[in-house]
PDB file of C-alpha atoms in Angstrom:
ATOM      1  CA  LYS P   1     -11.684   3.557 -19.710  1.00  0.00           C
ATOM      2  CA  GLY P   2      -8.930   6.133 -18.747  1.00  0.00           C
ATOM      3  CA  GLU P   3      -5.154   5.554 -19.072  1.00  0.00           C
ATOM      4  CA  TYR P   4      -4.697   5.424 -15.350  1.00  0.00           C
ATOM      5  CA  ILE P   5      -6.973   4.392 -12.417  1.00  0.00           C
ATOM      6  CA  ALA P   6      -6.532   6.084  -9.025  1.00  0.00           C
ATOM      7  CA  VAL P   7      -7.332   4.511  -5.701  1.00  0.00           C
ATOM      8  CA  LEU P   8      -8.795   6.153  -2.497  1.00  0.00           C
ATOM      9  CA  ASP P   9     -10.634   4.811   0.401  1.00  0.00           C
ATOM     10  CA  ASN P  10     -14.242   6.482   1.126  1.00  0.00           C
ATOM     11  CA  ASP P  11     -12.735   7.695   4.436  1.00  0.00           C
ATOM     12  CA  ASP P  12      -9.303   9.037   3.628  1.00  0.00           C
ATOM     13  CA  ILE P  13      -8.336  12.309   2.130  1.00  0.00           C
ATOM     14  CA  MET P  14      -5.888  12.953  -0.815  1.00  0.00           C
ATOM     15  CA  LYS P  15      -3.748  16.233  -1.175  1.00  0.00           C
ATOM     16  CA  PRO P  16      -5.007  18.399  -3.862  1.00  0.00           C
ATOM     17  CA  ASP P  17      -1.894  17.854  -5.981  1.00  0.00           C
ATOM     18  CA  ARG P  18      -1.879  13.891  -5.614  1.00  0.00           C
ATOM     19  CA  LEU P  19      -3.181  13.002  -9.053  1.00  0.00           C
ATOM     20  CA  GLN P  20      -1.303  15.444 -10.993  1.00  0.00           C
ATOM     21  CA  LYS P  21       2.108  14.396  -9.276  1.00  0.00           C
ATOM     22  CA  GLN P  22       1.231  10.665 -10.104  1.00  0.00           C
ATOM     23  CA  VAL P  23       0.078  11.297 -13.634  1.00  0.00           C
ATOM     24  CA  ASP P  24       3.363  13.269 -14.058  1.00  0.00           C
ATOM     25  CA  PHE P  25       5.423  10.365 -12.535  1.00  0.00           C
ATOM     26  CA  LEU P  26       3.749   7.780 -14.657  1.00  0.00           C
ATOM     27  CA  ASP P  27       3.914   9.742 -17.970  1.00  0.00           C
ATOM     28  CA  LYS P  28       7.854  10.312 -17.219  1.00  0.00           C
ATOM     29  CA  HIS P  29       8.239   6.467 -16.093  1.00  0.00           C
ATOM     30  CA  PRO P  30       6.388   4.333 -18.604  1.00  0.00           C
ATOM     31  CA  ASP P  31       8.309   1.088 -17.258  1.00  0.00           C
ATOM     32  CA  VAL P  32       6.230   1.539 -14.020  1.00  0.00           C
ATOM     33  CA  SER P  33       2.759   0.066 -13.771  1.00  0.00           C
ATOM     34  CA  ALA P  34       1.666   1.452 -10.130  1.00  0.00           C
ATOM     35  CA  VAL P  35       2.826   4.315  -8.118  1.00  0.00           C
ATOM     36  CA  GLY P  36       1.961   5.102  -4.428  1.00  0.00           C
ATOM     37  CA  SER P  37       3.138   7.624  -1.866  1.00  0.00           C
ATOM     38  CA  TYR P  38       3.805   8.193   1.666  1.00  0.00           C
ATOM     39  CA  PHE P  39       0.803   8.778   3.481  1.00  0.00           C
ATOM     40  CA  GLU P  40      -0.117  10.659   7.004  1.00  0.00           C
ATOM     41  CA  LEU P  41      -2.016   9.107   9.841  1.00  0.00           C
ATOM     42  CA  PHE P  42      -5.046  10.875  11.204  1.00  0.00           C
ATOM     43  CA  ASP P  43      -8.487   9.961  13.289  1.00  0.00           C
ATOM     44  CA  SER P  44     -11.451  11.877  12.340  1.00  0.00           C
ATOM     45  CA  LEU P  45     -13.174  10.582  15.257  1.00  0.00           C
ATOM     46  CA  GLN P  46     -10.738  11.127  17.848  1.00  0.00           C
ATOM     47  CA  HIS P  47     -12.479   8.654  20.456  1.00  0.00           C
ATOM     48  CA  LYS P  48      -9.454   7.693  21.896  1.00  0.00           C
ATOM     49  CA  LEU P  49      -7.174  10.510  23.587  1.00  0.00           C
ATOM     50  CA  SER P  50      -3.795   8.039  23.361  1.00  0.00           C
ATOM     51  CA  ARG P  51      -4.743   7.807  19.591  1.00  0.00           C
ATOM     52  CA  LYS P  52      -5.288  11.446  19.252  1.00  0.00           C
ATOM     53  CA  ILE P  53      -1.880  12.341  21.111  1.00  0.00           C
ATOM     54  CA  VAL P  54       0.307   9.996  19.128  1.00  0.00           C
ATOM     55  CA  LEU P  55      -1.305  11.132  15.761  1.00  0.00           C
ATOM     56  CA  SER P  56      -0.731  14.442  16.555  1.00  0.00           C
ATOM     57  CA  LEU P  57       2.921  13.952  16.391  1.00  0.00           C
ATOM     58  CA  GLY P  58       2.647  13.556  12.488  1.00  0.00           C
ATOM     59  CA  ILE P  59       3.248   9.878  12.015  1.00  0.00           C
ATOM     60  CA  VAL P  60       3.901   9.119   8.242  1.00  0.00           C
ATOM     61  CA  TRP P  61       4.034   5.623   6.567  1.00  0.00           C
ATOM     62  CA  CYS P  62       6.662   5.383   4.263  1.00  0.00           C
ATOM     63  CA  HIS P  63       7.358   2.575   1.545  1.00  0.00           C
ATOM     64  CA  PRO P  64      10.458   2.170  -0.279  1.00  0.00           C
ATOM     65  CA  LYS P  65      10.818   4.500  -3.404  1.00  0.00           C
ATOM     66  CA  ASN P  66      11.420   1.346  -5.694  1.00  0.00           C
ATOM     67  CA  PRO P  67      10.068  -1.768  -4.104  1.00  0.00           C
ATOM     68  CA  LYS P  68      11.753  -5.001  -5.116  1.00  0.00           C
ATOM     69  CA  PRO P  69       9.984  -8.272  -5.373  1.00  0.00           C
ATOM     70  CA  GLU P  70      11.297  -9.601  -2.082  1.00  0.00           C
ATOM     71  CA  ASP P  71      10.281  -6.448  -0.382  1.00  0.00           C
ATOM     72  CA  TRP P  72       6.486  -7.602  -0.682  1.00  0.00           C
ATOM     73  CA  LEU P  73       7.415 -10.779   1.559  1.00  0.00           C
ATOM     74  CA  LYS P  74       7.156  -8.762   4.757  1.00  0.00           C
ATOM     75  CA  GLY P  75       3.988  -6.866   3.748  1.00  0.00           C
ATOM     76  CA  MET P  76       2.585  -4.294   1.190  1.00  0.00           C
ATOM     77  CA  ALA P  77       5.252  -2.264  -0.332  1.00  0.00           C
ATOM     78  CA  LEU P  78       2.953   0.103  -1.868  1.00  0.00           C
ATOM     79  CA  ALA P  79       0.067   1.322   0.191  1.00  0.00           C
ATOM     80  CA  HIS P  80      -3.473   0.359  -1.745  1.00  0.00           C
ATOM     81  CA  PRO P  81      -5.281   3.767  -1.055  1.00  0.00           C
ATOM     82  CA  THR P  82      -2.356   5.834  -2.279  1.00  0.00           C
ATOM     83  CA  ALA P  83      -2.148   3.813  -5.810  1.00  0.00           C
ATOM     84  CA  MET P  84      -2.177   5.102  -9.150  1.00  0.00           C
ATOM     85  CA  LEU P  85      -2.334   2.105 -11.653  1.00  0.00           C
ATOM     86  CA  ARG P  86      -1.621   2.241 -15.344  1.00  0.00           C
ATOM     87  CA  ARG P  87      -4.736   0.620 -16.670  1.00  0.00           C
ATOM     88  CA  LYS P  88      -3.429  -1.004 -19.797  1.00  0.00           C
ATOM     89  CA  ASP P  89      -0.738  -3.008 -17.920  1.00  0.00           C
ATOM     90  CA  PHE P  90      -3.403  -4.608 -15.620  1.00  0.00           C
ATOM     91  CA  VAL P  91      -5.710  -5.187 -18.574  1.00  0.00           C
ATOM     92  CA  LYS P  92      -3.229  -6.719 -20.783  1.00  0.00           C
ATOM     93  CA  ASN P  93      -2.108  -9.024 -17.923  1.00  0.00           C
ATOM     94  CA  ASN P  94      -5.615  -9.817 -16.868  1.00  0.00           C
ATOM     95  CA  ILE P  95      -4.575  -8.526 -13.191  1.00  0.00           C
ATOM     96  CA  ARG P  96      -7.955  -8.495 -11.377  1.00  0.00           C
ATOM     97  CA  TYR P  97      -9.111  -8.105  -7.593  1.00  0.00           C
ATOM     98  CA  ASN P  98      -9.893 -11.782  -6.421  1.00  0.00           C
ATOM     99  CA  GLU P  99     -12.548 -11.852  -3.626  1.00  0.00           C
ATOM    100  CA  ILE P 100     -11.170 -15.170  -2.250  1.00  0.00           C
ATOM    101  CA  TYR P 101      -8.521 -12.996  -0.475  1.00  0.00           C
ATOM    102  CA  THR P 102     -10.823 -10.464   0.679  1.00  0.00           C
ATOM    103  CA  PRO P 103     -10.167  -8.253   2.942  1.00  0.00           C
ATOM    104  CA  ALA P 104      -6.444  -8.579   1.600  1.00  0.00           C
ATOM    105  CA  GLU P 105      -7.468  -8.479  -2.182  1.00  0.00           C
ATOM    106  CA  ASP P 106      -5.195  -5.287  -2.533  1.00  0.00           C
ATOM    107  CA  TYR P 107      -2.023  -7.444  -1.636  1.00  0.00           C
ATOM    108  CA  ASP P 108      -3.161 -10.040  -3.857  1.00  0.00           C
ATOM    109  CA  LEU P 109      -3.592  -7.631  -6.612  1.00  0.00           C
ATOM    110  CA  PHE P 110      -0.202  -6.473  -6.331  1.00  0.00           C
ATOM    111  CA  LYS P 111       1.128  -9.926  -5.805  1.00  0.00           C
ATOM    112  CA  GLN P 112      -0.284 -10.928  -9.287  1.00  0.00           C
ATOM    113  CA  ALA P 113       1.571  -7.822 -10.927  1.00  0.00           C
ATOM    114  CA  VAL P 114       4.706  -8.831  -9.374  1.00  0.00           C
ATOM    115  CA  PHE P 115       4.189 -12.295 -10.683  1.00  0.00           C
ATOM    116  CA  LYS P 116       3.565 -10.914 -14.239  1.00  0.00           C
ATOM    117  CA  GLY P 117       6.951  -8.419 -13.819  1.00  0.00           C
ATOM    118  CA  LEU P 118       5.055  -5.243 -13.449  1.00  0.00           C
ATOM    119  CA  ARG P 119       7.178  -2.567 -11.560  1.00  0.00           C
ATOM    120  CA  PHE P 120       6.301  -0.481  -8.739  1.00  0.00           C
ATOM    121  CA  ALA P 121       7.270   3.028  -7.302  1.00  0.00           C
ATOM    122  CA  ASN P 122       6.423   5.085  -4.437  1.00  0.00           C
ATOM    123  CA  ILE P 123       6.899   9.084  -4.546  1.00  0.00           C
ATOM    124  CA  PRO P 124       8.611   9.884  -1.328  1.00  0.00           C
ATOM    125  CA  GLU P 125       6.029  12.659  -0.400  1.00  0.00           C
ATOM    126  CA  ILE P 126       2.880  12.812   1.543  1.00  0.00           C
ATOM    127  CA  LEU P 127       0.286  12.801  -0.863  1.00  0.00           C
ATOM    128  CA  MET P 128      -2.847  11.310   1.316  1.00  0.00           C
ATOM    129  CA  LEU P 129      -4.173  11.266   4.865  1.00  0.00           C
ATOM    130  CA  TYR P 130      -5.119   7.793   6.160  1.00  0.00           C
ATOM    131  CA  ASN P 131      -8.054   7.975   8.548  1.00  0.00           C
ATOM    132  CA  LEU P 132      -7.183   5.525  11.537  1.00  0.00           C
ATOM    133  CA  HIS P 133     -10.302   5.835  13.275  1.00  0.00           C
ATOM    134  CA  GLY P 134     -10.589   2.380  14.823  1.00  0.00           C
ATOM    135  CA  ASP P 135     -13.291   1.102  12.790  1.00  0.00           C
ATOM    136  CA  ASN P 136     -10.943   0.256   9.829  1.00  0.00           C
ATOM    137  CA  CYS P 137     -11.408  -2.881   8.040  1.00  0.00           C
ATOM    138  CA  SER P 138      -7.929  -3.751   8.784  1.00  0.00           C
ATOM    139  CA  ILE P 139      -8.420  -3.611  12.613  1.00  0.00           C
ATOM    140  CA  GLN P 140     -12.093  -4.968  12.386  1.00  0.00           C
ATOM    141  CA  GLN P 141     -11.187  -7.901  10.236  1.00  0.00           C
ATOM    142  CA  LYS P 142      -8.009  -8.453  11.473  1.00  0.00           C
ATOM    143  CA  GLU P 143      -7.857 -12.440  11.760  1.00  0.00           C
ATOM    144  CA  LYS P 144      -8.871 -12.577   8.166  1.00  0.00           C
ATOM    145  CA  ILE P 145      -6.353 -10.068   6.960  1.00  0.00           C
ATOM    146  CA  VAL P 146      -3.624 -12.296   8.858  1.00  0.00           C
ATOM    147  CA  ALA P 147      -4.775 -15.576   7.287  1.00  0.00           C
ATOM    148  CA  ALA P 148      -4.799 -13.811   3.759  1.00  0.00           C
ATOM    149  CA  THR P 149      -1.617 -12.041   4.182  1.00  0.00           C
ATOM    150  CA  LYS P 150      -0.001 -15.484   5.179  1.00  0.00           C
ATOM    151  CA  LYS P 151      -1.272 -17.270   2.207  1.00  0.00           C
ATOM    152  CA  ILE P 152      -0.057 -14.478  -0.053  1.00  0.00           C
ATOM    153  CA  GLN P 153       3.454 -14.260   1.449  1.00  0.00           C
ATOM    154  CA  GLU P 154       3.629 -18.129   0.945  1.00  0.00           C
ATOM    155  CA  GLU P 155       2.786 -17.711  -2.680  1.00  0.00           C
ATOM    156  CA  PHE P 156       5.401 -14.792  -2.863  1.00  0.00           C
ATOM    157  CA  ALA P 157       8.165 -16.996  -1.316  1.00  0.00           C
ATOM    158  CA  SER P 158       7.295 -19.938  -3.707  1.00  0.00           C
ATOM    159  CA  PHE P 159       7.280 -17.498  -6.601  1.00  0.00           C
ATOM    160  CA  LEU P 160      10.631 -15.913  -5.618  1.00  0.00           C
ATOM    161  CA  ASN P 161      11.974 -19.358  -4.662  1.00  0.00           C
ATOM    162  CA  LEU P 162      13.169 -18.159  -1.196  1.00  0.00           C
ATOM    163  CA  PRO P 163      12.087 -19.585   2.249  1.00  0.00           C
ATOM    164  CA  LEU P 164       9.305 -18.082   3.911  1.00  0.00           C
ATOM    165  CA  LYS P 165      10.669 -16.426   7.192  1.00  0.00           C
ATOM    166  CA  LYS P 166       8.712 -15.093   9.958  1.00  0.00           C
ATOM    167  CA  TYR P 167       8.771 -11.192   9.562  1.00  0.00           C
ATOM    168  CA  PRO P 168       7.326  -9.671  12.893  1.00  0.00           C
ATOM    169  CA  ARG P 169       4.549  -7.283  12.146  1.00  0.00           C
ATOM    170  CA  TRP P 170       5.678  -4.903  14.832  1.00  0.00           C
ATOM    171  CA  LYS P 171       8.970  -4.745  12.918  1.00  0.00           C
ATOM    172  CA  PHE P 172       7.381  -4.251   9.338  1.00  0.00           C
ATOM    173  CA  ILE P 173       5.293  -1.290  10.888  1.00  0.00           C
ATOM    174  CA  ALA P 174       8.521   0.106  12.764  1.00  0.00           C
ATOM    175  CA  GLU P 175      10.346   0.158   9.396  1.00  0.00           C
ATOM    176  CA  LYS P 176       7.366   1.878   7.775  1.00  0.00           C
ATOM    177  CA  MET P 177       6.726   4.753  10.424  1.00  0.00           C
ATOM    178  CA  ARG P 178       8.367   8.023  10.590  1.00  0.00           C
ATOM    179  CA  LEU P 179       7.594  11.526  12.152  1.00  0.00           C
ATOM    180  CA  ARG P 180       6.833  14.085   9.870  1.00  0.00           C
ATOM    181  CA  LEU P 181       9.687  16.200  10.974  1.00  0.00           C
ATOM    182  CA  PHE P 182      12.119  13.231   9.775  1.00  0.00           C
ATOM    183  CA  ILE P 183      10.908  12.541   6.152  1.00  0.00           C
TER     184      ILE P 183
END
């Protein structure tokens, strides 16, 4: 019933000022329908020493400040657990999660929004901590996510009237990752 909907996964942590910064952003930018942010990776379980060492470097996941429709061809251009959505824009355009894309229903939700002409933005600040503990859905259901992602990217390519080019996942990840020291 509220003006905005904030998303957060149950194992992640948002910074205390996240909601206020996103509300302020959306209030100042009425043309933006969803805003995300950068997030830092951490591991609450710390089972693997290698993961603990790598994450102690302060790895930050960064998305483009103003994603363009073609940015979505490579993968998510806004991290779902960092998202704050302008509810009326999603309701007015009948944009909903579609379970046939599970576990990539968030990517499809954003695809629907792009197809309706909604705009996205990312605040270039760390407003959330993403728990990369190894039991994440993105790790446990990797094959399903890959299949759903491929279908969504084919739909994006068709909508944009662009050829679908194979974009290596390692390259997509490398473009997103920064060290906290360099953001």
